[in-house]
PDB file of C-alpha atoms and ligand atoms in Angstrom:
ATOM      1  CA  MET A   1      18.648 -50.332  96.055  1.00 49.00           C
ATOM      2  CA  SER A   2      18.619 -46.567  95.551  1.00 52.00           C
ATOM      3  CA  ASN A   3      14.904 -46.248  96.210  1.00 69.00           C
ATOM      4  CA  GLN A   4      14.387 -48.128  99.478  1.00 76.00           C
ATOM      5  CA  THR A   5      10.893 -46.943 100.314  1.00 88.00           C
ATOM      6  CA  GLY A   6       9.327 -45.788  97.039  1.00 96.00           C
ATOM      7  CA  ILE A   7       8.356 -47.678  93.908  1.00 98.00           C
ATOM      8  CA  THR A   8      10.482 -47.566  90.754  1.00 98.00           C
ATOM      9  CA  LEU A   9       8.839 -48.576  87.475  1.00 98.00           C
ATOM     10  CA  ALA A  10      10.962 -49.486  84.407  1.00 98.00           C
ATOM     11  CA  LEU A  11       9.408 -48.500  81.080  1.00 98.00           C
ATOM     12  CA  SER A  12      10.689 -48.195  77.526  1.00 98.00           C
ATOM     13  CA  LYS A  13       9.930 -45.157  75.389  1.00 97.00           C
ATOM     14  CA  GLY A  14       7.576 -45.399  72.458  1.00 97.00           C
ATOM     15  CA  ARG A  15       4.654 -47.778  72.248  1.00 97.00           C
ATOM     16  CA  ILE A  16       5.033 -49.323  75.695  1.00 98.00           C
ATOM     17  CA  PHE A  17       5.194 -45.929  77.431  1.00 98.00           C
ATOM     18  CA  GLU A  18       2.252 -44.611  75.387  1.00 98.00           C
ATOM     19  CA  GLU A  19       0.079 -47.657  75.976  1.00 98.00           C
ATOM     20  CA  THR A  20       0.961 -47.755  79.689  1.00 98.00           C
ATOM     21  CA  LEU A  21      -0.201 -44.170  80.336  1.00 98.00           C
ATOM     22  CA  PRO A  22      -3.901 -45.112  80.607  1.00 97.00           C
ATOM     23  CA  LEU A  23      -3.038 -47.972  82.983  1.00 98.00           C
ATOM     24  CA  LEU A  24      -0.981 -45.623  85.146  1.00 98.00           C
ATOM     25  CA  ALA A  25      -3.833 -43.114  85.102  1.00 97.00           C
ATOM     26  CA  ALA A  26      -6.188 -45.831  86.333  1.00 97.00           C
ATOM     27  CA  ALA A  27      -3.804 -46.316  89.263  1.00 97.00           C
ATOM     28  CA  GLY A  28      -3.781 -42.545  89.889  1.00 97.00           C
ATOM     29  CA  ILE A  29      -0.222 -42.157  88.580  1.00 98.00           C
ATOM     30  CA  VAL A  30       0.669 -39.354  86.155  1.00 98.00           C
ATOM     31  CA  PRO A  31       4.270 -38.882  84.921  1.00 98.00           C
ATOM     32  CA  THR A  32       5.627 -35.336  85.249  1.00 98.00           C
ATOM     33  CA  ASP A  33       7.656 -35.511  81.994  1.00 96.00           C
ATOM     34  CA  ASP A  34       7.223 -36.894  78.494  1.00 96.00           C
ATOM     35  CA  PRO A  35      10.224 -39.142  77.646  1.00 95.00           C
ATOM     36  CA  GLU A  36       9.854 -38.224  73.949  1.00 95.00           C
ATOM     37  CA  LYS A  37      10.521 -34.576  74.827  1.00 96.00           C
ATOM     38  CA  SER A  38      12.721 -34.789  77.884  1.00 95.00           C
ATOM     39  CA  ARG A  39      16.178 -36.352  77.960  1.00 96.00           C
ATOM     40  CA  LYS A  40      15.739 -37.342  81.582  1.00 97.00           C
ATOM     41  CA  LEU A  41      16.061 -41.038  82.294  1.00 98.00           C
ATOM     42  CA  ILE A  42      14.408 -40.775  85.699  1.00 98.00           C
ATOM     43  CA  ILE A  43      10.951 -39.266  85.542  1.00 98.00           C
ATOM     44  CA  GLY A  44       8.869 -38.282  88.525  1.00 98.00           C
ATOM     45  CA  THR A  45       5.148 -38.699  88.899  1.00 98.00           C
ATOM     46  CA  ASN A  46       2.355 -36.898  90.739  1.00 98.00           C
ATOM     47  CA  ARG A  47       3.027 -39.373  93.545  1.00 97.00           C
ATOM     48  CA  PRO A  48       6.153 -38.637  95.579  1.00 97.00           C
ATOM     49  CA  ASP A  49       6.649 -42.378  96.199  1.00 96.00           C
ATOM     50  CA  VAL A  50       6.505 -43.448  92.523  1.00 98.00           C
ATOM     51  CA  ARG A  51       9.129 -42.790  89.842  1.00 98.00           C
ATOM     52  CA  ILE A  52       9.703 -44.115  86.332  1.00 98.00           C
ATOM     53  CA  VAL A  53      13.050 -45.095  84.823  1.00 98.00           C
ATOM     54  CA  ILE A  54      13.343 -45.039  81.031  1.00 98.00           C
ATOM     55  CA  VAL A  55      15.162 -48.115  79.705  1.00 98.00           C
ATOM     56  CA  ARG A  56      15.680 -49.884  76.410  1.00 98.00           C
ATOM     57  CA  ALA A  57      12.784 -52.356  75.888  1.00 98.00           C
ATOM     58  CA  THR A  58      15.158 -55.326  76.028  1.00 98.00           C
ATOM     59  CA  ASP A  59      16.635 -54.128  79.319  1.00 98.00           C
ATOM     60  CA  ALA A  60      13.413 -53.805  81.354  1.00 98.00           C
ATOM     61  CA  PRO A  61      13.567 -57.401  82.733  1.00 98.00           C
ATOM     62  CA  THR A  62      17.196 -56.900  83.772  1.00 98.00           C
ATOM     63  CA  TYR A  63      16.439 -53.760  85.823  1.00 98.00           C
ATOM     64  CA  VAL A  64      13.565 -55.545  87.547  1.00 98.00           C
ATOM     65  CA  GLN A  65      15.476 -58.814  88.057  1.00 98.00           C
ATOM     66  CA  TYR A  66      18.223 -57.016  89.989  1.00 98.00           C
ATOM     67  CA  GLY A  67      15.818 -54.800  91.945  1.00 98.00           C
ATOM     68  CA  ALA A  68      16.968 -51.534  90.350  1.00 98.00           C
ATOM     69  CA  ALA A  69      13.288 -51.246  89.468  1.00 98.00           C
ATOM     70  CA  ASP A  70      10.514 -52.822  91.537  1.00 98.00           C
ATOM     71  CA  MET A  71       8.304 -53.351  88.558  1.00 98.00           C
ATOM     72  CA  GLY A  72       8.337 -52.883  84.828  1.00 98.00           C
ATOM     73  CA  ILE A  73       6.658 -53.712  81.571  1.00 98.00           C
ATOM     74  CA  ALA A  74       8.135 -55.983  78.915  1.00 98.00           C
ATOM     75  CA  GLY A  75       6.963 -57.744  75.766  1.00 98.00           C
ATOM     76  CA  LYS A  76       6.588 -61.522  75.854  1.00 98.00           C
ATOM     77  CA  ASP A  77       9.225 -61.595  73.083  1.00 98.00           C
ATOM     78  CA  VAL A  78      11.708 -59.851  75.393  1.00 98.00           C
ATOM     79  CA  LEU A  79      10.758 -62.021  78.386  1.00 98.00           C
ATOM     80  CA  ILE A  80      11.343 -65.257  76.484  1.00 98.00           C
ATOM     81  CA  GLU A  81      14.823 -64.107  75.475  1.00 98.00           C
ATOM     82  CA  HIS A  82      15.592 -62.896  79.020  1.00 98.00           C
ATOM     83  CA  GLY A  83      14.421 -66.168  80.569  1.00 98.00           C
ATOM     84  CA  GLY A  84      12.397 -64.620  83.409  1.00 97.00           C
ATOM     85  CA  ALA A  85      14.838 -65.288  86.283  1.00 96.00           C
ATOM     86  CA  GLY A  86      13.998 -63.282  89.414  1.00 94.00           C
ATOM     87  CA  LEU A  87      10.729 -62.008  87.981  1.00 98.00           C
ATOM     88  CA  TYR A  88       7.075 -62.440  88.717  1.00 98.00           C
ATOM     89  CA  GLN A  89       4.823 -61.971  85.699  1.00 98.00           C
ATOM     90  CA  PRO A  90       1.469 -61.408  87.399  1.00 98.00           C
ATOM     91  CA  LEU A  91      -0.437 -59.758  84.570  1.00 98.00           C
ATOM     92  CA  ASP A  92      -0.818 -59.772  80.798  1.00 98.00           C
ATOM     93  CA  LEU A  93      -1.518 -56.096  80.071  1.00 98.00           C
ATOM     94  CA  LYS A  94      -2.692 -56.849  76.512  1.00 98.00           C
ATOM     95  CA  ILE A  95      -0.793 -53.819  75.171  1.00 98.00           C
ATOM     96  CA  ALA A  96       1.800 -53.607  72.347  1.00 98.00           C
ATOM     97  CA  CYS A  97       0.120 -56.587  70.682  1.00 98.00           C
ATOM     98  CA  CYS A  98       1.648 -58.263  67.662  1.00 98.00           C
ATOM     99  CA  ARG A  99       2.788 -61.756  66.685  1.00 98.00           C
ATOM    100  CA  MET A 100       6.079 -63.625  66.307  1.00 98.00           C
ATOM    101  CA  SER A 101       6.352 -65.008  62.794  1.00 98.00           C
ATOM    102  CA  VAL A 102       8.599 -66.711  60.289  1.00 98.00           C
ATOM    103  CA  ALA A 103       8.926 -64.826  57.001  1.00 98.00           C
ATOM    104  CA  VAL A 104      10.749 -65.538  53.734  1.00 98.00           C
ATOM    105  CA  GLN A 105      11.333 -63.763  50.466  1.00 98.00           C
ATOM    106  CA  ALA A 106       8.328 -64.063  48.112  1.00 98.00           C
ATOM    107  CA  GLY A 107       8.968 -67.041  45.842  1.00 96.00           C
ATOM    108  CA  PHE A 108      11.049 -69.048  48.310  1.00 97.00           C
ATOM    109  CA  ASP A 109       9.280 -72.390  48.798  1.00 98.00           C
ATOM    110  CA  TYR A 110       9.595 -72.650  52.568  1.00 98.00           C
ATOM    111  CA  ALA A 111       7.246 -75.644  52.893  1.00 97.00           C
ATOM    112  CA  ALA A 112       9.258 -77.610  50.330  1.00 97.00           C
ATOM    113  CA  ALA A 113      12.577 -76.730  52.003  1.00 97.00           C
ATOM    114  CA  VAL A 114      11.222 -77.910  55.352  1.00 97.00           C
ATOM    115  CA  LYS A 115       9.767 -81.044  53.779  1.00 96.00           C
ATOM    116  CA  ARG A 116      13.029 -82.138  52.199  1.00 95.00           C
ATOM    117  CA  GLY A 117      14.825 -81.579  55.493  1.00 95.00           C
ATOM    118  CA  ALA A 118      17.020 -78.750  54.257  1.00 94.00           C
ATOM    119  CA  ARG A 119      19.180 -76.944  56.798  1.00 97.00           C
ATOM    120  CA  LEU A 120      17.804 -73.409  57.007  1.00 98.00           C
ATOM    121  CA  ARG A 121      19.642 -70.194  57.800  1.00 98.00           C
ATOM    122  CA  ILE A 122      17.519 -68.056  60.084  1.00 98.00           C
ATOM    123  CA  ALA A 123      18.323 -64.440  60.911  1.00 98.00           C
ATOM    124  CA  THR A 124      16.718 -63.046  64.045  1.00 98.00           C
ATOM    125  CA  LYS A 125      16.962 -60.918  67.142  1.00 98.00           C
ATOM    126  CA  TYR A 126      15.011 -63.688  68.938  1.00 98.00           C
ATOM    127  CA  ILE A 127      17.511 -66.553  69.127  1.00 98.00           C
ATOM    128  CA  GLN A 128      15.805 -68.382  72.001  1.00 98.00           C
ATOM    129  CA  THR A 129      12.347 -68.228  70.467  1.00 98.00           C
ATOM    130  CA  ALA A 130      13.649 -69.314  67.072  1.00 98.00           C
ATOM    131  CA  ARG A 131      15.700 -72.168  68.537  1.00 98.00           C
ATOM    132  CA  GLU A 132      12.701 -73.556  70.424  1.00 98.00           C
ATOM    133  CA  HIS A 133      10.324 -73.143  67.494  1.00 98.00           C
ATOM    134  CA  PHE A 134      12.476 -75.000  64.987  1.00 98.00           C
ATOM    135  CA  ALA A 135      13.579 -77.661  67.484  1.00 98.00           C
ATOM    136  CA  ALA A 136       9.918 -78.442  68.201  1.00 97.00           C
ATOM    137  CA  LYS A 137       9.307 -78.831  64.454  1.00 96.00           C
ATOM    138  CA  GLY A 138      12.437 -80.928  64.002  1.00 96.00           C
ATOM    139  CA  VAL A 139      13.855 -78.443  61.491  1.00 97.00           C
ATOM    140  CA  HIS A 140      17.630 -78.012  61.470  1.00 97.00           C
ATOM    141  CA  VAL A 141      18.658 -74.382  61.531  1.00 98.00           C
ATOM    142  CA  ASP A 142      21.693 -72.162  61.711  1.00 98.00           C
ATOM    143  CA  LEU A 143      20.751 -69.088  63.721  1.00 98.00           C
ATOM    144  CA  ILE A 144      22.261 -65.713  62.884  1.00 98.00           C
ATOM    145  CA  LYS A 145      21.845 -63.028  65.512  1.00 98.00           C
ATOM    146  CA  LEU A 146      20.814 -59.595  64.275  1.00 98.00           C
ATOM    147  CA  TYR A 147      19.861 -56.479  66.230  1.00 97.00           C
ATOM    148  CA  GLY A 148      17.453 -54.902  63.754  1.00 96.00           C
ATOM    149  CA  SER A 149      16.280 -54.595  60.150  1.00 97.00           C
ATOM    150  CA  MET A 150      15.821 -58.361  59.965  1.00 98.00           C
ATOM    151  CA  GLU A 151      13.776 -57.928  56.773  1.00 98.00           C
ATOM    152  CA  LEU A 152      16.956 -57.189  54.881  1.00 98.00           C
ATOM    153  CA  ALA A 153      18.619 -60.540  55.578  1.00 98.00           C
ATOM    154  CA  PRO A 154      16.721 -62.748  53.066  1.00 98.00           C
ATOM    155  CA  LEU A 155      16.954 -60.043  50.386  1.00 98.00           C
ATOM    156  CA  VAL A 156      20.748 -60.017  50.376  1.00 98.00           C
ATOM    157  CA  GLY A 157      21.292 -63.750  50.892  1.00 98.00           C
ATOM    158  CA  LEU A 158      22.256 -63.610  54.559  1.00 98.00           C
ATOM    159  CA  ALA A 159      19.398 -65.946  55.514  1.00 98.00           C
ATOM    160  CA  ASP A 160      16.633 -68.132  54.066  1.00 98.00           C
ATOM    161  CA  ALA A 161      14.130 -66.871  56.604  1.00 98.00           C
ATOM    162  CA  ILE A 162      13.686 -64.475  59.482  1.00 98.00           C
ATOM    163  CA  VAL A 163      11.922 -64.753  62.815  1.00 98.00           C
ATOM    164  CA  ASP A 164      10.493 -61.355  63.698  1.00 98.00           C
ATOM    165  CA  LEU A 165       7.547 -59.469  65.136  1.00 98.00           C
ATOM    166  CA  VAL A 166       4.735 -58.662  62.735  1.00 98.00           C
ATOM    167  CA  SER A 167       1.787 -56.396  63.378  1.00 97.00           C
ATOM    168  CA  THR A 168       0.191 -55.162  60.159  1.00 97.00           C
ATOM    169  CA  GLY A 169       2.583 -56.954  57.804  1.00 97.00           C
ATOM    170  CA  GLY A 170       3.303 -53.639  56.083  1.00 97.00           C
ATOM    171  CA  THR A 171       7.074 -53.832  56.555  1.00 97.00           C
ATOM    172  CA  LEU A 172       7.192 -57.396  55.201  1.00 98.00           C
ATOM    173  CA  LYS A 173       5.117 -56.428  52.189  1.00 98.00           C
ATOM    174  CA  ALA A 174       7.239 -53.356  51.471  1.00 98.00           C
ATOM    175  CA  ASN A 175      10.290 -55.641  51.359  1.00 98.00           C
ATOM    176  CA  ASN A 176       8.806 -58.457  49.254  1.00 98.00           C
ATOM    177  CA  LEU A 177       8.607 -60.882  52.172  1.00 98.00           C
ATOM    178  CA  VAL A 178       5.760 -63.204  53.092  1.00 98.00           C
ATOM    179  CA  GLU A 179       4.764 -64.644  56.438  1.00 98.00           C
ATOM    180  CA  VAL A 180       4.921 -68.446  56.357  1.00 98.00           C
ATOM    181  CA  GLU A 181       4.393 -69.319  60.007  1.00 98.00           C
ATOM    182  CA  ASP A 182       2.725 -67.663  62.966  1.00 98.00           C
ATOM    183  CA  ILE A 183       4.791 -68.738  65.985  1.00 98.00           C
ATOM    184  CA  MET A 184       2.887 -67.075  68.824  1.00 98.00           C
ATOM    185  CA  PRO A 185       0.859 -64.022  69.826  1.00 98.00           C
ATOM    186  CA  ILE A 186       2.851 -61.341  71.660  1.00 98.00           C
ATOM    187  CA  SER A 187       1.718 -58.777  74.191  1.00 98.00           C
ATOM    188  CA  SER A 188       3.369 -56.961  77.079  1.00 98.00           C
ATOM    189  CA  ARG A 189       3.356 -58.129  80.671  1.00 98.00           C
ATOM    190  CA  LEU A 190       3.743 -56.523  84.020  1.00 98.00           C
ATOM    191  CA  ILE A 191       6.900 -57.800  85.695  1.00 98.00           C
ATOM    192  CA  VAL A 192       7.676 -57.493  89.391  1.00 98.00           C
ATOM    193  CA  ASN A 193      10.894 -58.059  91.328  1.00 98.00           C
ATOM    194  CA  GLN A 194      10.388 -61.108  93.549  1.00 98.00           C
ATOM    195  CA  ALA A 195      11.833 -59.485  96.687  1.00 97.00           C
ATOM    196  CA  SER A 196       9.880 -56.232  96.138  1.00 98.00           C
ATOM    197  CA  MET A 197       6.656 -58.224  95.858  1.00 97.00           C
ATOM    198  CA  LYS A 198       7.169 -59.202  99.502  1.00 97.00           C
ATOM    199  CA  THR A 199       8.867 -56.123 101.009  1.00 97.00           C
ATOM    200  CA  LYS A 200       6.732 -53.525  99.182  1.00 97.00           C
ATOM    201  CA  HIS A 201       3.536 -55.499  98.939  1.00 97.00           C
ATOM    202  CA  ALA A 202       1.395 -52.772 100.532  1.00 96.00           C
ATOM    203  CA  GLN A 203       2.480 -50.236  97.890  1.00 96.00           C
ATOM    204  CA  LEU A 204       2.510 -52.613  94.927  1.00 98.00           C
ATOM    205  CA  GLN A 205      -0.797 -54.378  95.483  1.00 97.00           C
ATOM    206  CA  PRO A 206      -3.076 -51.345  94.796  1.00 97.00           C
ATOM    207  CA  ILE A 207      -1.138 -50.602  91.588  1.00 98.00           C
ATOM    208  CA  LEU A 208      -1.458 -54.231  90.474  1.00 98.00           C
ATOM    209  CA  GLU A 209      -5.182 -54.212  91.197  1.00 98.00           C
ATOM    210  CA  ALA A 210      -5.756 -50.928  89.347  1.00 98.00           C
ATOM    211  CA  PHE A 211      -3.834 -52.248  86.311  1.00 98.00           C
ATOM    212  CA  GLU A 212      -5.803 -55.487  86.375  1.00 98.00           C
ATOM    213  CA  ALA A 213      -9.141 -53.654  86.538  1.00 98.00           C
ATOM    214  CA  ALA A 214      -8.090 -51.319  83.707  1.00 97.00           C
ATOM    215  CA  VAL A 215      -7.023 -54.260  81.505  1.00 97.00           C
ATOM    216  CA  GLU A 216     -10.326 -56.043  82.137  1.00 96.00           C
ATOM    217  CA  ALA A 217     -12.293 -52.878  81.392  1.00 96.00           C
ATOM    218  CA  THR A 218     -10.701 -52.592  77.927  1.00 91.00           C
ATOM    219  CA  ALA A 219     -10.986 -56.317  77.069  1.00 81.00           C
TER     220      ALA A 219
HETATM  221  P1  ATP B   1      14.103 -50.372  69.699  1.00 86.88           P
HETATM  222  O1  ATP B   1      12.899 -50.000  68.855  1.00 86.88           O
HETATM  223  O2  ATP B   1      14.522 -49.319  70.695  1.00 86.88           O
HETATM  224  O3  ATP B   1      15.203 -50.993  68.922  1.00 86.88           O
HETATM  225  P2  ATP B   1      12.460 -52.486  70.523  1.00 86.88           P
HETATM  226  O4  ATP B   1      12.067 -52.726  69.110  1.00 86.88           O
HETATM  227  O5  ATP B   1      12.774 -53.659  71.387  1.00 86.88           O
HETATM  228  O6  ATP B   1      13.657 -51.529  70.679  1.00 86.88           O
HETATM  229  P3  ATP B   1       9.912 -51.195  70.772  1.00 86.88           P
HETATM  230  O7  ATP B   1       9.880 -51.002  69.298  1.00 86.88           O
HETATM  231  O8  ATP B   1       9.489 -50.078  71.672  1.00 86.88           O
HETATM  232  O9  ATP B   1      11.342 -51.629  71.252  1.00 86.88           O
HETATM  233  O10 ATP B   1       9.049 -52.471  71.104  1.00 86.88           O
HETATM  234  C1  ATP B   1       8.759 -52.779  72.424  1.00 86.88           C
HETATM  235  C2  ATP B   1       7.867 -53.998  72.460  1.00 86.88           C
HETATM  236  O11 ATP B   1       6.651 -53.739  71.755  1.00 86.88           O
HETATM  237  C3  ATP B   1       8.467 -55.225  71.804  1.00 86.88           C
HETATM  238  O12 ATP B   1       9.267 -55.938  72.710  1.00 86.88           O
HETATM  239  C4  ATP B   1       7.218 -55.994  71.404  1.00 86.88           C
HETATM  240  O13 ATP B   1       6.715 -56.745  72.486  1.00 86.88           O
HETATM  241  C5  ATP B   1       6.241 -54.892  71.052  1.00 86.88           C
HETATM  242  N1  ATP B   1       6.242 -54.579  69.609  1.00 86.88           N
HETATM  243  C6  ATP B   1       7.298 -54.496  68.784  1.00 86.88           C
HETATM  244  N2  ATP B   1       6.937 -54.200  67.535  1.00 86.88           N
HETATM  245  C7  ATP B   1       5.596 -54.080  67.558  1.00 86.88           C
HETATM  246  C8  ATP B   1       4.619 -53.759  66.583  1.00 86.88           C
HETATM  247  N3  ATP B   1       4.939 -53.518  65.315  1.00 86.88           N
HETATM  248  N4  ATP B   1       3.333 -53.678  66.971  1.00 86.88           N
HETATM  249  C9  ATP B   1       2.983 -53.892  68.235  1.00 86.88           C
HETATM  250  N5  ATP B   1       3.875 -54.230  69.219  1.00 86.88           N
HETATM  251  C10 ATP B   1       5.154 -54.307  68.883  1.00 86.88           C
HETATM  252 MG1   MG B   2      11.265 -51.323  67.626  1.00 86.88          MG
END
């Protein structure tokens, strides 16, 4: 692609960028701009052969899949929805940790609805995850795709339940929702383009090893 010899890393702004900085530092990589302050989408680093592209969190796997970035970082939630085609996922970085949960409005008897075999309306950004979760439980669902503010859906009668990420539970609580199922723990993973792993192995391997050592040191 456009960066034949160097390494391009796809990162999203916000928590993933912030929590990746120490890992980059462990690999001797320091970005030359702060994406929260700069409007640049391509950010240099102290290393002439390493650059960072700023992408939407959901898009990181796509950039890496097509080789527009050699590596990137994406949440397990995002990787499940993407499907993982064309990607290696060599390392759980144990950053941006939270959990995927089912939540309902306080007072809705979720267990009873499931027990009587009711068809449930589920609003979520995570269609794939939700589909697999309810299929495995044998619960019939109608899935409604949303792009944000999932917490609103049960409150206005759009859905019986939501599937969403929860960390502290503060947002659920503030909106009178309760968590009724913990689907899976979520953290972010390093993703690597499968072709780059071979053609740029000499450049990628030291970065991978530094990340791995840094993750182990904080565990
Ligand atoms: P945007 O906020 O731009 O709509 P997004 O929500 O996908 O996009 P982030 O909020 O930066 O992007 O989240 C990136 C990743 O961080 C998610 O894919 C998930 O793995 C993780 N994450 C999301 N919410 C939390 C949270 N509350 N606590 C910890 N990790 C989280
Ligand atoms: Mg977000």
